[in-house]
Coordinates of C-alpha atoms in Angstrom, one line a residue:
Chain A
X285 CA 41.1 -72.0 -6.5
X286 CA 37.9 -71.7 -8.6
X287 CA 36.5 -75.0 -10.1
X288 CA 33.9 -74.9 -12.8
X289 CA 31.7 -77.8 -14.0
X290 CA 30.9 -78.9 -16.6
X291 CA 33.8 -77.8 -18.8
X292 CA 31.5 -77.9 -21.8
X293 CA 27.8 -78.3 -22.5
X294 CA 25.6 -78.4 -25.5
X295 CA 22.1 -77.0 -25.2
X296 CA 19.1 -76.9 -27.5
X297 CA 17.7 -73.4 -28.0
X298 CA 15.0 -72.6 -25.6
X299 CA 16.2 -75.1 -23.0
X300 CA 17.8 -74.1 -19.7
X301 CA 21.5 -74.4 -18.8
X302 CA 23.3 -74.4 -15.6
X303 CA 27.0 -73.9 -14.7
X304 CA 28.6 -74.6 -11.3
X305 CA 31.5 -72.9 -9.7
X306 CA 33.1 -73.9 -6.5
X307 CA 35.6 -71.9 -4.5
X308 CA 38.3 -73.2 -2.2
X309 CA 37.4 -70.4 0.3
X310 CA 34.3 -68.5 1.3
X311 CA 33.6 -65.5 -0.9
X312 CA 31.4 -63.9 1.7
X313 CA 32.8 -60.5 2.6
X314 CA 32.5 -59.0 6.0
X315 CA 30.2 -56.3 4.5
X316 CA 27.7 -59.0 3.5
X317 CA 28.5 -59.1 -0.2
X318 CA 29.6 -62.2 -1.9
X319 CA 32.4 -61.4 -4.3
X320 CA 31.7 -63.7 -7.1
X321 CA 31.2 -62.6 -10.7
X322 CA 30.3 -64.3 -14.0
X323 CA 31.5 -63.5 -17.4
X324 CA 30.8 -64.5 -21.0
X325 CA 33.5 -64.5 -23.6
X326 CA 32.0 -64.7 -27.1
X327 CA 34.3 -65.9 -29.9
X328 CA 36.9 -63.2 -30.8
X329 CA 35.7 -60.8 -28.1
X330 CA 36.9 -59.7 -24.7
X331 CA 35.0 -61.1 -21.7
X332 CA 31.8 -59.3 -20.8
X333 CA 30.4 -59.0 -17.3
X334 CA 27.1 -60.8 -16.7
X335 CA 26.7 -61.1 -13.0
X336 CA 28.5 -59.3 -10.1
X337 CA 28.3 -59.8 -6.3
X338 CA 26.7 -63.2 -6.7
X339 CA 23.4 -62.3 -8.2
X340 CA 23.3 -58.8 -9.6
X341 CA 22.9 -58.6 -13.4
X342 CA 25.1 -56.0 -15.0
X343 CA 23.6 -53.3 -17.1
X344 CA 21.9 -54.6 -20.3
X345 CA 22.2 -58.3 -19.3
X346 CA 19.0 -60.2 -20.2
X347 CA 16.9 -61.5 -17.3
X348 CA 17.3 -65.0 -18.5
X349 CA 20.7 -65.0 -16.8
X350 CA 20.7 -65.4 -13.0
X351 CA 23.3 -66.1 -10.4
X352 CA 22.8 -67.9 -7.1
X353 CA 24.7 -69.7 -4.3
X354 CA 26.4 -69.0 -1.1
X355 CA 29.8 -69.4 0.6
X356 CA 31.7 -71.6 -1.7
X357 CA 29.2 -73.0 -4.1
X358 CA 27.7 -70.9 -6.9
X359 CA 25.5 -71.4 -10.0
X360 CA 24.9 -69.5 -13.2
X361 CA 21.6 -70.3 -14.8
X362 CA 20.3 -69.5 -18.2
X363 CA 16.5 -70.0 -18.2
X364 CA 16.2 -70.3 -22.0
X365 CA 19.3 -70.5 -24.1
X366 CA 19.5 -68.5 -27.2
X367 CA 22.0 -68.7 -30.1
X368 CA 23.7 -65.5 -29.0
X369 CA 24.7 -67.2 -25.6
X370 CA 27.4 -69.3 -27.3
X371 CA 30.8 -68.8 -25.8
X372 CA 32.9 -69.5 -22.8
X373 CA 31.6 -68.7 -19.3
X374 CA 33.9 -67.9 -16.5
X375 CA 33.4 -67.3 -12.8
X376 CA 35.7 -65.0 -10.9
X377 CA 36.4 -64.4 -7.2
X378 CA 37.6 -61.0 -6.0
X379 CA 37.4 -61.4 -2.2
X380 CA 41.2 -62.0 -1.9
X381 CA 43.0 -59.5 -4.1
X382 CA 45.7 -60.1 -5.0
X383 CA 45.1 -62.3 -6.7
X384 CA 41.8 -62.2 -8.6
X385 CA 41.2 -65.8 -9.8
X386 CA 39.1 -67.2 -12.6
X387 CA 37.5 -70.6 -13.1
X388 CA 38.8 -72.7 -16.0
X389 CA 35.8 -71.7 -18.2
X390 CA 32.8 -73.6 -19.4
X391 CA 32.2 -73.7 -23.2
X392 CA 28.5 -73.5 -24.2
X393 CA 27.5 -74.6 -27.7
X394 CA 24.1 -74.8 -29.3
X395 CA 22.8 -78.2 -30.4
Chain B
X6 CA 29.2 -46.7 -22.8
X7 CA 32.7 -46.9 -21.3
X8 CA 35.3 -47.4 -24.0
X9 CA 38.7 -48.8 -23.2
X10 CA 41.3 -48.7 -25.9
X11 CA 44.6 -50.6 -26.0
X12 CA 47.7 -50.4 -28.1
X13 CA 48.2 -52.6 -31.1
X14 CA 49.6 -56.1 -31.6
X15 CA 53.3 -56.7 -31.0
X16 CA 55.9 -59.3 -32.0
X17 CA 58.8 -59.7 -29.6
X18 CA 61.9 -61.8 -29.4
X19 CA 62.6 -64.0 -26.4
X20 CA 64.3 -62.0 -23.7
X21 CA 62.9 -58.7 -24.9
X22 CA 60.4 -56.4 -23.0
X23 CA 56.8 -55.5 -23.8
X24 CA 54.9 -52.4 -22.9
X25 CA 51.1 -52.3 -23.5
X26 CA 49.1 -49.1 -23.1
X27 CA 45.5 -48.7 -22.2
X28 CA 43.3 -45.6 -22.2
X29 CA 39.7 -44.9 -21.4
X30 CA 38.8 -41.6 -23.2
X31 CA 36.5 -39.4 -21.2
X32 CA 36.4 -41.8 -18.2
X33 CA 37.1 -40.3 -14.8
X34 CA 38.9 -42.6 -12.4
X35 CA 37.9 -42.1 -8.8
X36 CA 38.1 -45.4 -6.9
X37 CA 38.4 -47.8 -9.8
X38 CA 41.4 -50.0 -10.3
X39 CA 42.9 -51.0 -13.6
X40 CA 43.4 -54.7 -13.9
X41 CA 45.5 -56.6 -16.4
X42 CA 44.5 -60.1 -17.6
X43 CA 46.0 -62.3 -20.2
X44 CA 44.8 -65.2 -22.3
X45 CA 47.1 -67.6 -24.0
X46 CA 45.9 -69.1 -27.3
X47 CA 43.0 -71.5 -26.7
X48 CA 43.3 -71.1 -22.9
X49 CA 41.4 -69.4 -20.1
X50 CA 41.8 -66.1 -18.4
X51 CA 44.8 -65.4 -16.2
X52 CA 45.0 -62.4 -13.9
X53 CA 48.3 -60.5 -14.2
X54 CA 47.9 -57.6 -11.7
X55 CA 46.2 -54.3 -10.9
X56 CA 47.1 -50.7 -10.3
X57 CA 45.3 -48.1 -8.2
X58 CA 43.6 -45.1 -9.8
X59 CA 46.4 -42.7 -8.8
X60 CA 49.0 -45.2 -9.9
X61 CA 50.6 -45.2 -6.4
X62 CA 49.8 -48.8 -5.6
X63 CA 50.1 -52.0 -7.6
X64 CA 49.9 -55.7 -7.0
X65 CA 50.5 -58.7 -9.2
X66 CA 50.1 -62.4 -9.5
X67 CA 53.0 -64.1 -7.8
X68 CA 54.2 -65.8 -10.9
X69 CA 55.0 -62.4 -12.6
X70 CA 56.9 -61.1 -9.6
X71 CA 60.0 -59.2 -10.7
X72 CA 58.9 -59.2 -14.4
X73 CA 55.8 -57.0 -14.5
X74 CA 55.5 -53.3 -13.9
X75 CA 52.2 -51.5 -14.0
X76 CA 52.1 -47.7 -14.2
X77 CA 49.8 -44.8 -14.9
X78 CA 50.7 -41.6 -16.6
X79 CA 48.2 -39.1 -15.0
X80 CA 49.0 -36.4 -17.5
X81 CA 47.6 -38.5 -20.4
X82 CA 45.4 -40.8 -18.3
X83 CA 47.1 -43.8 -19.8
X84 CA 47.9 -47.0 -18.1
X85 CA 50.8 -49.2 -19.0
X86 CA 51.8 -52.8 -18.3
X87 CA 55.4 -53.7 -18.9
X88 CA 56.6 -57.3 -19.0
X89 CA 60.3 -58.1 -19.2
X90 CA 62.4 -61.2 -20.0
X91 CA 59.7 -62.4 -22.4
X92 CA 59.5 -66.1 -23.2
X93 CA 57.4 -68.1 -25.7
X94 CA 54.9 -68.9 -22.9
X95 CA 54.1 -65.2 -22.7
X96 CA 52.4 -65.3 -26.1
X97 CA 48.9 -64.2 -25.3
X98 CA 46.2 -61.6 -25.7
X99 CA 46.6 -59.1 -22.9
X100 CA 43.6 -57.2 -21.7
X101 CA 43.2 -54.2 -19.5
X102 CA 39.9 -53.9 -17.6
X103 CA 38.5 -51.2 -15.4
X104 CA 37.5 -52.9 -12.1
X105 CA 37.3 -56.1 -14.2
X106 CA 34.1 -54.6 -15.6
X107 CA 35.0 -52.6 -18.7
X108 CA 37.4 -54.4 -20.9
X109 CA 39.7 -53.2 -23.6
X110 CA 39.7 -55.0 -27.0
X111 CA 42.9 -56.9 -26.2
X112 CA 46.5 -56.7 -27.4
X113 CA 47.9 -59.8 -29.1
X114 CA 51.5 -60.3 -28.1
X115 CA 53.6 -62.9 -29.9
X116 CA 57.0 -64.0 -28.5
X117 CA 59.0 -65.8 -31.1
X118 CA 62.6 -66.0 -32.3

């Protein structure tokens, strides 16, 4: 089970934002990788990968996005929120497949 | 840029079956799995299942056991997800996604009498 908090947040442009994701099991693989990813789903679009293997930014993802954590507790941080960051953020575990499991989602809106 | 293209929207009656197709023109599958994920209206993401690149191995979320079939036509490099015994609760946008990295545009499926 993946549990995200908060479920929604409202942020002023230029301010930081942080989303937490807790897993019911360790996501540390025997190869040393942590199999936790973060996605952003913008309105009307499919999800897009932001972060994979805990802290690696996917191609083209701005460096204001960062992932951290260990074991069962993880955080996605946006250093300075921009208007284009609006949408729903999901964490996802892929250490135990099947199944892949997603968090409930965190809705980010701009103040 | 990897493009993933899905079939169009469908309306189905309860009890019917659904078959969604997914292609990645020009993409060469080596070790990548094709995942299927769905999203009910206003809800979060729900993983449905996955199929291996060669199509020989598949796994699905337990709740879909016995109702979902995932296949690959290697001659056309097209992946399919079939869901049977449809009910209203299956109304959702269905996505395919290569390794849960490259996503299709989604296929809206409406189940209604």
